[in-house]
Short mmCIF file of C-alpha atoms in Angstrom, two decimals:
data_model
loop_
_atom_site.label_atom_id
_atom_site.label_comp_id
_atom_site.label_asym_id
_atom_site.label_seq_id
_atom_site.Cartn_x
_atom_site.Cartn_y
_atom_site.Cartn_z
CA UNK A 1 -86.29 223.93 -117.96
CA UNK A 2 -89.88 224.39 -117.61
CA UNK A 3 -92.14 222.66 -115.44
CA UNK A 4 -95.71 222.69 -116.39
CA UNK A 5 -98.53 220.89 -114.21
CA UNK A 6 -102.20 220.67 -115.25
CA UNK A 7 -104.35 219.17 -112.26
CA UNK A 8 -107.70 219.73 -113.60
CA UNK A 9 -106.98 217.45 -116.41
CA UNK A 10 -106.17 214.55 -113.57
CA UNK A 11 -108.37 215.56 -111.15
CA UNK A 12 -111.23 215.41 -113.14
CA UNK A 13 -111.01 211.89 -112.93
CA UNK A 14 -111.61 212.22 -109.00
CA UNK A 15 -114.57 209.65 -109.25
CA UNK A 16 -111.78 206.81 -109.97
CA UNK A 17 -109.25 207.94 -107.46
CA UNK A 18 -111.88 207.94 -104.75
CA UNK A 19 -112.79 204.72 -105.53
CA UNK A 20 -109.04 203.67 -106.24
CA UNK A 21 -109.09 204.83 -102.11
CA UNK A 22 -111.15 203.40 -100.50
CA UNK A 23 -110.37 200.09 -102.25
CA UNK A 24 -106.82 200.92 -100.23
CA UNK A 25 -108.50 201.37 -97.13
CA UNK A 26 -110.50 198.33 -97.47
CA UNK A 27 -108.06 196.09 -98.49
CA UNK A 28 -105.90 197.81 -95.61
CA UNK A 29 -108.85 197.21 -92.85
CA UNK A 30 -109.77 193.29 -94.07
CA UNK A 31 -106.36 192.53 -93.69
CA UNK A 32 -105.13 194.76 -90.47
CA UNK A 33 -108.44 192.77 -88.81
CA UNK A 34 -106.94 189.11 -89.95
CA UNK A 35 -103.37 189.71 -89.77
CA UNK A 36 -103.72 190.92 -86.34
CA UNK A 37 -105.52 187.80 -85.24
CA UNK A 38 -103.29 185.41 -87.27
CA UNK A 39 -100.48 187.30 -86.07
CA UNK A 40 -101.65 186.66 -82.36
CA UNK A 41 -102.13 183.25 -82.80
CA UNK A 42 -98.83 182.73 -84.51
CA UNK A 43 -97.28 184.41 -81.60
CA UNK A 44 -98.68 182.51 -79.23
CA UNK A 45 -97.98 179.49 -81.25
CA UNK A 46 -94.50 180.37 -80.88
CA UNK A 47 -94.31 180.17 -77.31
CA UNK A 48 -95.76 176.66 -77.71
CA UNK A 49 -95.14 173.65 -75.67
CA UNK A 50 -94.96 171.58 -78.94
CA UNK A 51 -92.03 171.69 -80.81
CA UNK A 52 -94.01 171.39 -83.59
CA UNK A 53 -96.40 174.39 -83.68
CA UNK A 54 -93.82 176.52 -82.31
CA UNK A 55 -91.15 175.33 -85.41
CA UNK A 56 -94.22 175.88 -87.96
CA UNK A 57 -94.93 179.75 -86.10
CA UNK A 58 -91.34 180.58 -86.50
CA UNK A 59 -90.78 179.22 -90.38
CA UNK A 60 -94.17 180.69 -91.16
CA UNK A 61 -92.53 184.08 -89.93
CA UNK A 62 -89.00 183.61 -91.14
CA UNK A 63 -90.42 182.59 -94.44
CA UNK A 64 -91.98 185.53 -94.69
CA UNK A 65 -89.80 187.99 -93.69
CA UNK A 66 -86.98 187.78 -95.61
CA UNK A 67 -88.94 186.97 -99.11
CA UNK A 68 -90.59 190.16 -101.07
CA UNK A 69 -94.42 191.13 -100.87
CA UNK A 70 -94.52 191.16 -104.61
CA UNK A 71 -93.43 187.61 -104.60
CA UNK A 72 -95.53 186.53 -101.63
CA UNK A 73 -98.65 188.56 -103.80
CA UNK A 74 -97.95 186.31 -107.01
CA UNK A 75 -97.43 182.91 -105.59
CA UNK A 76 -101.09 183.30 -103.65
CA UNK A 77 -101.94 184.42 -106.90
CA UNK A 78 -100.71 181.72 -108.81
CA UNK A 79 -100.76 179.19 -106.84
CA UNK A 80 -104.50 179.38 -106.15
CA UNK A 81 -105.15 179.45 -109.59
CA UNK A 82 -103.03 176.38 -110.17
CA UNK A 83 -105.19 174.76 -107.22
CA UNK A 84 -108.17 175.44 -109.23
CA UNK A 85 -109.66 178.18 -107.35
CA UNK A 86 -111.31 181.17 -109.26
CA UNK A 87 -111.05 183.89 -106.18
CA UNK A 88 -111.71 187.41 -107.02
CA UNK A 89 -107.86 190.13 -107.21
CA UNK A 90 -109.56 191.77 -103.82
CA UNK A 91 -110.22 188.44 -101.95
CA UNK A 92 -106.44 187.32 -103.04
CA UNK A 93 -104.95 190.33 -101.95
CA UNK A 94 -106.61 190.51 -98.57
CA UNK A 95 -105.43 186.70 -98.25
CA UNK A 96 -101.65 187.45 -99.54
CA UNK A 97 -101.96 190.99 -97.15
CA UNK A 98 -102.99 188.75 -93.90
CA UNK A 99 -100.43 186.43 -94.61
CA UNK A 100 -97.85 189.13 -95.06
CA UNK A 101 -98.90 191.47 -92.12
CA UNK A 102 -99.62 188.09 -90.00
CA UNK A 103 -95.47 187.16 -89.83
CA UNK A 104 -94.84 190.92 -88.48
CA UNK A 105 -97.55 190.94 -86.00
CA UNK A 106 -96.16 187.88 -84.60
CA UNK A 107 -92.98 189.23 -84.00
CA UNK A 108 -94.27 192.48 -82.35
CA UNK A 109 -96.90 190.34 -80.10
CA UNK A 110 -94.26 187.80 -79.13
CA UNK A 111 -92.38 190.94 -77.81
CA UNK A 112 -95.66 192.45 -76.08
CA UNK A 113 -96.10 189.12 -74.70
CA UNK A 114 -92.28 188.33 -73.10
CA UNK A 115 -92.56 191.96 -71.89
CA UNK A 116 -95.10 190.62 -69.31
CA UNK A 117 -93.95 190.03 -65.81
CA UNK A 118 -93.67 186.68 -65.00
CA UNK A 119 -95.40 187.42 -61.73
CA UNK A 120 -98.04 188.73 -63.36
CA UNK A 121 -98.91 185.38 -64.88
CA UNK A 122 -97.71 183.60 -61.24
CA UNK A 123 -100.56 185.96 -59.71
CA UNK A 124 -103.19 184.58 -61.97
CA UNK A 125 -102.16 180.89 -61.47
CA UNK A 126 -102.53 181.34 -57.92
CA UNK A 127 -106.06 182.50 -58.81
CA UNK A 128 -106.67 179.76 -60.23
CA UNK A 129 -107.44 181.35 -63.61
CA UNK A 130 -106.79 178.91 -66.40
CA UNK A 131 -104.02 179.16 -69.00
CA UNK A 132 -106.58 180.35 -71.55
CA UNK A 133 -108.16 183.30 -69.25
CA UNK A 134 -104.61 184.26 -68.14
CA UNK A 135 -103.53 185.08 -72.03
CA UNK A 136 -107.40 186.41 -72.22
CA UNK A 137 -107.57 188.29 -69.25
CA UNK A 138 -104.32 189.60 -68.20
CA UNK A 139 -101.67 188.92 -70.95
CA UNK A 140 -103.10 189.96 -73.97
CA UNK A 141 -104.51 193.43 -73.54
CA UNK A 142 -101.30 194.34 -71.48
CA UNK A 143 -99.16 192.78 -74.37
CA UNK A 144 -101.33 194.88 -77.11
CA UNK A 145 -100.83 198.15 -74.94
CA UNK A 146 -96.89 197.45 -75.02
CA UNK A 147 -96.59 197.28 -78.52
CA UNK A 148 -99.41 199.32 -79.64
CA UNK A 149 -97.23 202.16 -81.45
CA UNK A 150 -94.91 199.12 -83.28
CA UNK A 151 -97.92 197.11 -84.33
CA UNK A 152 -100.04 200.17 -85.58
CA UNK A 153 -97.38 201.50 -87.52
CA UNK A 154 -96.90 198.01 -89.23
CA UNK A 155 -100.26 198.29 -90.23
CA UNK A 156 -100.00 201.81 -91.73
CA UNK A 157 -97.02 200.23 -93.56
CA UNK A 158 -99.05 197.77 -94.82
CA UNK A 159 -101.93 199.89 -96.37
CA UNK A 160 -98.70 202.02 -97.81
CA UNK A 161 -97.70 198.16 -99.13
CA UNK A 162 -100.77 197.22 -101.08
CA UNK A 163 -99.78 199.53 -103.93
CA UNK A 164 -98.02 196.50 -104.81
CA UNK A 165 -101.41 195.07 -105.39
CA UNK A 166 -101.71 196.96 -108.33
CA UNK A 167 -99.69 194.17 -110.35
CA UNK A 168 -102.75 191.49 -110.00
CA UNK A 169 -104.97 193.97 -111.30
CA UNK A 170 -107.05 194.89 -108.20
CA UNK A 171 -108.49 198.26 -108.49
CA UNK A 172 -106.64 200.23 -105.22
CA UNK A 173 -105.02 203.22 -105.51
CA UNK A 174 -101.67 202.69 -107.54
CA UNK A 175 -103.94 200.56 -110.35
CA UNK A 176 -106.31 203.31 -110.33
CA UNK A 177 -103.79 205.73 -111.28
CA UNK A 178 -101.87 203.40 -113.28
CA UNK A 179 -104.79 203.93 -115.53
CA UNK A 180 -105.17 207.44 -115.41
CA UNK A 181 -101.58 208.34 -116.03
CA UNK A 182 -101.71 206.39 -119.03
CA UNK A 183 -104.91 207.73 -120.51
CA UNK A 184 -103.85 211.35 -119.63
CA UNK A 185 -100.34 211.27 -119.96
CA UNK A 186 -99.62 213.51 -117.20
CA UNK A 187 -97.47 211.29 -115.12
CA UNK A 188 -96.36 213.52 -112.51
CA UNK A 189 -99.83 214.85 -111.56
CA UNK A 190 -101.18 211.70 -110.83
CA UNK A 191 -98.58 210.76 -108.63
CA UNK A 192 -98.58 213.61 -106.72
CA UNK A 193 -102.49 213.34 -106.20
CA UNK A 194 -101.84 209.61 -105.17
CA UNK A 195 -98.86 210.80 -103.08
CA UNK A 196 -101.39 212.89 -101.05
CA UNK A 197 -103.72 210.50 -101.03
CA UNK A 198 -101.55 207.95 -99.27
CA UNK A 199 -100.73 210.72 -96.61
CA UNK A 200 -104.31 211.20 -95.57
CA UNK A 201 -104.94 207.79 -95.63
CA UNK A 202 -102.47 207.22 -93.55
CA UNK A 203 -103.05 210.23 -91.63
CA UNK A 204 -106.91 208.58 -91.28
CA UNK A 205 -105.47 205.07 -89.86
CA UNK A 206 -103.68 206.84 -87.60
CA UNK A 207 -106.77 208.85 -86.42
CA UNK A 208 -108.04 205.87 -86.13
CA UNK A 209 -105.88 203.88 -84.10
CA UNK A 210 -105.56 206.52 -81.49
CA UNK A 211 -109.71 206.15 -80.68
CA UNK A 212 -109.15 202.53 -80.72
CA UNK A 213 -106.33 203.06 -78.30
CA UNK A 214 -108.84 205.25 -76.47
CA UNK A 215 -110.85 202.32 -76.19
CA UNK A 216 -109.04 199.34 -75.91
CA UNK A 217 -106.54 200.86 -73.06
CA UNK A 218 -109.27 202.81 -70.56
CA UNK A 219 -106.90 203.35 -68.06
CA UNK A 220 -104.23 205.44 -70.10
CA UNK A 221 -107.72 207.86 -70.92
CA UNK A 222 -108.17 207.59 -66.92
CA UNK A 223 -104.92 208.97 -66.09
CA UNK A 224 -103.94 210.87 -69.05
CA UNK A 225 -100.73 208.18 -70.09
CA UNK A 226 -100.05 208.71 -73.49
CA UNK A 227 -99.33 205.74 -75.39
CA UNK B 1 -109.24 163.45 -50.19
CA UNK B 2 -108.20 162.71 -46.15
CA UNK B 3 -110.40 160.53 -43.89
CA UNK B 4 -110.86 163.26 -41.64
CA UNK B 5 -110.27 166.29 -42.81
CA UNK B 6 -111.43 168.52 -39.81
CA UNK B 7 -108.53 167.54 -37.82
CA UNK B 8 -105.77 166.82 -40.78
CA UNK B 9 -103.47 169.53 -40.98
CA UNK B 10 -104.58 171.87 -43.71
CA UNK B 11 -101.13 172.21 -44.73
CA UNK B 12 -97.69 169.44 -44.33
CA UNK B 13 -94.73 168.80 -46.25
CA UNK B 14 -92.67 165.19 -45.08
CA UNK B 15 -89.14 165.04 -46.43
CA UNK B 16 -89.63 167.07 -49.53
CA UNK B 17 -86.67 167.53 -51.72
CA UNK B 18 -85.93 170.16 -54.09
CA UNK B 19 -82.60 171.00 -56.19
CA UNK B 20 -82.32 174.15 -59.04
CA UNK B 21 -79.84 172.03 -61.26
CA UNK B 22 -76.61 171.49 -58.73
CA UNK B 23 -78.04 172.87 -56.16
CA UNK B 24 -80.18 171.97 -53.15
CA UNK B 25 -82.43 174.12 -52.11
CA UNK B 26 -85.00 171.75 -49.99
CA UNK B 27 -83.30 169.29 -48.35
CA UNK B 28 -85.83 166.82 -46.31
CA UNK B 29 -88.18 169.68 -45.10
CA UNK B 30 -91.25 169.04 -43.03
CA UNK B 31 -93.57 171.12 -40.95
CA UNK B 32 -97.41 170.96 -41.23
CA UNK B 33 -99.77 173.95 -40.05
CA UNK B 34 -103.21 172.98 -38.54
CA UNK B 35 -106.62 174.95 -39.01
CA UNK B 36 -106.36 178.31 -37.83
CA UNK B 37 -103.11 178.46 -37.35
CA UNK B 38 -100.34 181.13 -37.98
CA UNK B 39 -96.45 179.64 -39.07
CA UNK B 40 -94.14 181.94 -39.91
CA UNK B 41 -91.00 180.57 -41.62
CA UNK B 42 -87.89 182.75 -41.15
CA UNK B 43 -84.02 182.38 -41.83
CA UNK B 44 -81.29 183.98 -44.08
CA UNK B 45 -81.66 184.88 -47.80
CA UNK B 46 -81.16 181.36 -49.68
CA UNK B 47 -81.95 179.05 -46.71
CA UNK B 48 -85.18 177.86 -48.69
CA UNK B 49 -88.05 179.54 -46.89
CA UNK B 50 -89.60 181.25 -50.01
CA UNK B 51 -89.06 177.84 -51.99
CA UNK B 52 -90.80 176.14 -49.64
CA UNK B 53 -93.53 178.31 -49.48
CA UNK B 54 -93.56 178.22 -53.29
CA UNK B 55 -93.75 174.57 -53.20
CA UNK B 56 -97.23 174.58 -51.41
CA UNK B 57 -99.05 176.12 -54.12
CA UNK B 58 -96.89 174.39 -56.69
CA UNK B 59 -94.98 177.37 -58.11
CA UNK B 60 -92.39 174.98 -57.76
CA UNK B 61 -92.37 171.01 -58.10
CA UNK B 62 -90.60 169.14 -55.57
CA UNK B 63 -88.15 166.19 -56.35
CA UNK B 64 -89.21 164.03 -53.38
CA UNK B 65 -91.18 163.67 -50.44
CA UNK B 66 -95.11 164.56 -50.14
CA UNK B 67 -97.12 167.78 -49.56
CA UNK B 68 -100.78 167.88 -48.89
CA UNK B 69 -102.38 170.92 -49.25
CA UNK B 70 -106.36 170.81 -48.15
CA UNK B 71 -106.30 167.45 -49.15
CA UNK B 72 -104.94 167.88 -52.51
CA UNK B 73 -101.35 165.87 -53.39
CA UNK B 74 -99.31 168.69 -54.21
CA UNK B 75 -96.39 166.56 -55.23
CA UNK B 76 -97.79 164.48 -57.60
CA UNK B 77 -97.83 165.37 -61.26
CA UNK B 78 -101.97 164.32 -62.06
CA UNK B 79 -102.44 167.11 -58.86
CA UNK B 80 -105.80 169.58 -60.01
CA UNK B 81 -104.12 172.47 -60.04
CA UNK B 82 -107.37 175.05 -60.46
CA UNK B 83 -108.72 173.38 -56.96
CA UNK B 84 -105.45 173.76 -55.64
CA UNK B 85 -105.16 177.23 -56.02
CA UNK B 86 -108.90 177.87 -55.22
CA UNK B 87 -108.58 176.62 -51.95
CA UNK B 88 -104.88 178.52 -51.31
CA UNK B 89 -104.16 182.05 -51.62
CA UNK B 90 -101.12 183.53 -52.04
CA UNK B 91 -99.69 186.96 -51.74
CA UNK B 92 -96.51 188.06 -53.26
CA UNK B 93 -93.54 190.72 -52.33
CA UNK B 94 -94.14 192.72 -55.26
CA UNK B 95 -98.00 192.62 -55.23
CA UNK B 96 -98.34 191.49 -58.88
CA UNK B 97 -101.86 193.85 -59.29
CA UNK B 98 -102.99 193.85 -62.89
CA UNK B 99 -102.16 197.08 -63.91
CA UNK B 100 -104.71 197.41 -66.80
CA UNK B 101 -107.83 196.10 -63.79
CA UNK B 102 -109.20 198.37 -61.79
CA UNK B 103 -108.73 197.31 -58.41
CA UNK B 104 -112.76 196.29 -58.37
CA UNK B 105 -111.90 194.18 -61.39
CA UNK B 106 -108.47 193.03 -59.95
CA UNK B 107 -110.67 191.37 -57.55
CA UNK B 108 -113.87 190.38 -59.32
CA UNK B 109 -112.13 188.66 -62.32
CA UNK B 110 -111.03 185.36 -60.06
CA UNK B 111 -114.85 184.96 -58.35
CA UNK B 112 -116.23 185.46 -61.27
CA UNK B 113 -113.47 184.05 -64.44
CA UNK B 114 -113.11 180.64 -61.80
CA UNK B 115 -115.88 180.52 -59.69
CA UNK B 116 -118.55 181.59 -61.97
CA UNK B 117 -119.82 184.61 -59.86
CA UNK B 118 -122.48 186.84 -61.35
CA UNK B 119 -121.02 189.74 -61.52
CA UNK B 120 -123.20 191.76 -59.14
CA UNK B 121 -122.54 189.44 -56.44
CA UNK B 122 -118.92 189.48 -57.38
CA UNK B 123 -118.90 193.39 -57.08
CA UNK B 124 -120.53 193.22 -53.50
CA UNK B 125 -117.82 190.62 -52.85
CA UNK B 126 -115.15 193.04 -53.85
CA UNK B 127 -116.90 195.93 -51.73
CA UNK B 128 -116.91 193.58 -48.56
CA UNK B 129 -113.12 192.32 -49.03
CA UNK B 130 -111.85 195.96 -49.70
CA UNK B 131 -113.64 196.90 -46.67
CA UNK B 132 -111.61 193.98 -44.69
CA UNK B 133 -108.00 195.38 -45.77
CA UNK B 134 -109.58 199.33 -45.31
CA UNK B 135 -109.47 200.44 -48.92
CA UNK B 136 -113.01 200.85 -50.17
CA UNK B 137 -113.00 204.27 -51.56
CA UNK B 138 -110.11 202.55 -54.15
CA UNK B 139 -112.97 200.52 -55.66
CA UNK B 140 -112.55 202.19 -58.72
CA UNK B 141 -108.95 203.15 -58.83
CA UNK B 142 -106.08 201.78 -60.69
CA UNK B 143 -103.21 200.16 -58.93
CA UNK B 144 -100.64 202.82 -60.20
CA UNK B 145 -103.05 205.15 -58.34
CA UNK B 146 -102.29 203.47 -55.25
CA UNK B 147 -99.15 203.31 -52.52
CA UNK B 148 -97.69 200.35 -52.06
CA UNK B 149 -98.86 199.55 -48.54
CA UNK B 150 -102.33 200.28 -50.62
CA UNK B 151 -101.19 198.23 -53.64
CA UNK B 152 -100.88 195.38 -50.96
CA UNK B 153 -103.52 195.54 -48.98
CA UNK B 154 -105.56 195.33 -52.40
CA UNK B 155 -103.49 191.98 -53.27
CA UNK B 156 -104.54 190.59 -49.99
CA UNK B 157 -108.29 191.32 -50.77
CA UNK B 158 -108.01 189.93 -54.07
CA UNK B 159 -106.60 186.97 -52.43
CA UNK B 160 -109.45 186.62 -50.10
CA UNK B 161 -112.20 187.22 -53.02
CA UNK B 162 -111.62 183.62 -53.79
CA UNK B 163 -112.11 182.81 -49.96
CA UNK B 164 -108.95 180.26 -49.76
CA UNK B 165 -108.47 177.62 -47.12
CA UNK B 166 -105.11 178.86 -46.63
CA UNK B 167 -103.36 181.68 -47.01
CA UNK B 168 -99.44 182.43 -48.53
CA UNK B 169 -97.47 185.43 -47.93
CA UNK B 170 -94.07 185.63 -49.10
CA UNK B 171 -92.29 188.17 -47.92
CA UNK B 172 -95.14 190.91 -48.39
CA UNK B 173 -93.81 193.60 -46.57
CA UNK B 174 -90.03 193.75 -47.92
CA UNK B 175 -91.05 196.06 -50.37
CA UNK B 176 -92.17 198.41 -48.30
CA UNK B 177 -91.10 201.17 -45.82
CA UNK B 178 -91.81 201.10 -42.16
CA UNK B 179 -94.73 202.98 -41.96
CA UNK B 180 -96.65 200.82 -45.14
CA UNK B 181 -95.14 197.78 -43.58
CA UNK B 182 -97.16 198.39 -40.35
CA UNK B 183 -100.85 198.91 -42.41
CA UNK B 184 -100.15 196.14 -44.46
CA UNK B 185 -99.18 194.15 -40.81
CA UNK B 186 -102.41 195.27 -39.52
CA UNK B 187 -104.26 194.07 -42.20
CA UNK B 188 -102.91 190.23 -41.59
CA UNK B 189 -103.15 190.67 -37.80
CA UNK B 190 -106.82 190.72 -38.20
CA UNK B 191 -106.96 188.16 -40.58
CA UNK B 192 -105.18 185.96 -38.10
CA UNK B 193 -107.24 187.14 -35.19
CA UNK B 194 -110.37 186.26 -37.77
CA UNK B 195 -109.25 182.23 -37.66
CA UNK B 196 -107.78 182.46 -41.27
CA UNK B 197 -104.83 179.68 -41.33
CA UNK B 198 -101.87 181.31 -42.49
CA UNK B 199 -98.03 180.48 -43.83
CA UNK B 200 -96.41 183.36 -43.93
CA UNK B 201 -92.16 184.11 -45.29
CA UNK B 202 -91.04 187.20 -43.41
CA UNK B 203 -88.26 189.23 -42.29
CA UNK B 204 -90.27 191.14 -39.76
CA UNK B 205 -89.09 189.34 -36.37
CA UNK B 206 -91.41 191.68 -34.21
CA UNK B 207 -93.79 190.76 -36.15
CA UNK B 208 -93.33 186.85 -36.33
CA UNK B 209 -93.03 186.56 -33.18
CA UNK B 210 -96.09 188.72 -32.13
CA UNK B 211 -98.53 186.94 -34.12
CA UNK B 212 -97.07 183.27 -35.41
CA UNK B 213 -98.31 180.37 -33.21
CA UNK B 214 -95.31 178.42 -34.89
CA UNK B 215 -92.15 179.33 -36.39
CA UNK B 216 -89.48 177.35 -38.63
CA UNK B 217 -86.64 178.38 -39.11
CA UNK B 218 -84.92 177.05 -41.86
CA UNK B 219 -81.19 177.02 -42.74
CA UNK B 220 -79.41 175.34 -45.24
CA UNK B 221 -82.50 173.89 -46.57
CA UNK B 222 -83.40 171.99 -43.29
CA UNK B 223 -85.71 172.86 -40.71
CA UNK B 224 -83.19 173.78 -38.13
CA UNK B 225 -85.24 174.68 -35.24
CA UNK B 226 -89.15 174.60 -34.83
CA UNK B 227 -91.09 176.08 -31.96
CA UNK B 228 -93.51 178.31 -30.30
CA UNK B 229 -92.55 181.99 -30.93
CA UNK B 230 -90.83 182.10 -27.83
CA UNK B 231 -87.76 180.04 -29.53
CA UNK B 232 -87.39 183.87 -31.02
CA UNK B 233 -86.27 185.35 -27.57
CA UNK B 234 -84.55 181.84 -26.34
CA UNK B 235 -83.16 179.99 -29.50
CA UNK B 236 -81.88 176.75 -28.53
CA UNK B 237 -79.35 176.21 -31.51
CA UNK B 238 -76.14 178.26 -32.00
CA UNK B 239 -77.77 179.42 -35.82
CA UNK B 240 -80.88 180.41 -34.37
CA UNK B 241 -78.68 182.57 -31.74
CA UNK B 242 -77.07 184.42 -34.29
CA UNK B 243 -79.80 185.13 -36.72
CA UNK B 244 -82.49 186.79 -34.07
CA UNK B 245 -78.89 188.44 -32.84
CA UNK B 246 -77.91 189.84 -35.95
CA UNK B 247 -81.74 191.38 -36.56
CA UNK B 248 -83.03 193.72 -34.47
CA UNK B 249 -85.66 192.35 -32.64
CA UNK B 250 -89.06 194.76 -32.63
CA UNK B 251 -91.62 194.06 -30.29
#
């Protein structure tokens, strides 16, 4: 059995990869920005006083936790384009991304947010902050900071997940190499490129995450906490 | 609002009620505290002290009778809580800092989040309530970065940032050791020597009895004996009798 690789073949087609990557990252960033605030709010809304946003929170979540990306991909897909609406393959997979990543942020907030101390929230109220500036103020960022290793990691996931995207024809990573692998026939060299693509992509959100960390939680800088 | 409010207590409860499901915790309590004046409310774990306390600043919601708090109906459901709580503070056993705040912001965020402060005036305000409770050079520290007689003391200037009518402590000091317990003591000495009206939940009987003008003490949900601090060296009922007995009195 011989094995025989030929990279500059592939990698001459570097222009396409790079752009195949930072499609990834892109579509990774748009919908790491709106699935963390949908996410949020859908946590929140679970901890509603109405029965009814809190039920809609939690089917929204369960609904899409236990069906498939893929599936989730083709029925925004679809059923925009049944709807009538003529929305680009980037601009439907951000939307089907967000709506994806949004039911696992939820879950992780909702456990940043019970891991608060109830007297935490009983000190504000007797500052007279209102239920608004208590999430603002001293629930959210202390929630975040709980669950910041869960909830970035989901993220990372989900930039690993878009390859999936490939299948409504937006240009990201997979697609791009999709292409290439049939045009060169040289299957396995592609895929290991991509393979190590993915890795410093990820290795990138990771980076960072860790100076947004730096950022968002001063104090751990301060006194040297890791997260 | 009351008719006269310089000489209405700042602070009474008349016959309130309050059960957790089966059980009754509050059963017909009333006391009232005037202006300046220091009430310490004592008796055994589960005789209702802390409750009652809780009930002033609505942590809890009576089932019956009234409370009037600065004016404000406490028991009744359409009562403005913000005001409420602007014009009482309240201090709790386990301090309940923000963590992620440094203790400057711990104390600016109220004055400024509530009150509207700008923040420069909020930041002197912190400066001048630090210096009250001795911990200025913590300005800029967080509260893990701080003992818990510090921790505390900060809580109590955060408290007084918003520059309440009243002030709550329940059971500040049971957190702490001996020597902690006695800064943090200090701290509300002065306060009460300063005129600030205080209701205060405490185990310290040395303490109580140095520095309350009133005590209740509660058992079984009922005010069982009321008095100068001097009931604390010659109770008058049997309950009393036992519970300064079984503590050892500090002076």
């Amino acid at each position: 059995m011989s094995l025989q690789l030929d990279f500059p073949a592939v990698l001459e087609r570097w222009p396409s990869f790079l752009g195949g990557a930072v499609l990834t990252l892109e579509l990774a960033a748009f919908a790491t920005v709106f699935g963390a605030l949908f996410g949020t709010l859908a946590a929140v809304g679970r901890g509603s006083r109405s029965p009814l946003i809190a039920g809609a929170c939690k089917v929204y979540v369960e609904a899409i936790r236990n069906t498939p990306l893929l599936v989730q991909i083709f029925l925004v897909y679809f059923g925009l384009a049944s709807l009538g609406l003529k929305l680009s393959a980037f601009t439907v997979a951000v939307a089907a991304l967000t709506i994806n990543v949004g039911a696992y942020t939820a879950e992780i907030m909702r456990a940043g947010f019970e891991a608060i101390p109830r007297g935490q929230i009983e000190a504000a109220e007797g500052l007279a902050l209102s239920r608004l500036q208590i999430y603002w103020h001293i629930i959210l960022l202390p929630a975040i900071e709980r669950v910041y290793p869960a909830l970035t990691s989901q993220f990372v996931l989900l930039m690993l997940a878009s390859s999936v995207c490939s299948q409504i024809s937006a240009e990201e990573l997979t697609a791009v190499a999709n292409y290439i692998q049939s045009d060169t026939y040289r299957a396995f060299e592609t895929y290991i490129i991509v393979a190590v693509l993915y890795i410093i992509l990820s290795l990138v959100m990771r980076a960072g995450f860790w100076g947004l960390g730096l950022v968002l939680f001063p104090r751990r800088r301060r006194l040297g906490t890791p997260l | 609002m009351q008719q006269n409010p310089s000489s209405a207590p700042i602070v009474s409860l008349r016959d309130v009620q309050k059960s957790f499901g089966p059980l009754l915790v509050l059963d017909g309590v009333s006391f009232a505290v005037e202006r300046g004046e220091v009430l310490a409310l004592i008796g055994r774990s589960g005789s209702g002290k802390s409750t009652a306390l809780r009930c002033i600043d609505r942590f809890e919601k009576v089932d019956g009778g009234e409370i009037v708090v600065c004016g404000h109906r406490v028991d009744r459901p359409d009562v403005d809580l913000r005001a409420l709580r602007q014009d009482v503070g309240i201090v709790f056993q386990s301090y309940n800092l923000f963590p992620h705040l440094t203790i400057e912001q711990n104390i600016t965020l109220a004055p400024c989040a509530v009150k509207g402060l700008a923040a420069s005036q909020a930041k002197d305000l912190a400066r001048k309530v630090l210096a009250q409770v001795g911990l200025e050079e913590k300005l800029h520290a967080y509260p893990e970065q701080l003992s818990g007689g510090q921790q505390q003391r900060a809580a109590i200037a955060r408290s007084l940032a918003m520059q309440p009518k009243v002030m709550l402590f329940d059971e500040v000091t049971s957190a702490l050791d001996p020597e902690l317990t006695a800064e943090v003591l200090k701290v509300i000495e002065q306060l009460a020597a300063d005129g600030m009206t205080m209701v205060m939940v405490t185990h310290e009987m040395g303490f109580a009895k140095g520095i309350a003008d009133r005590i209740v003490f509660m058992h079984r949900g009922k005010v069982h004996e009321t008095g100068p601090a001097s009931i604390l060296t010659s109770p008058t009922t049997p309950e009393l009798t036992q519970f300064v007995g079984t503590g050892n009195l500090k002076s």
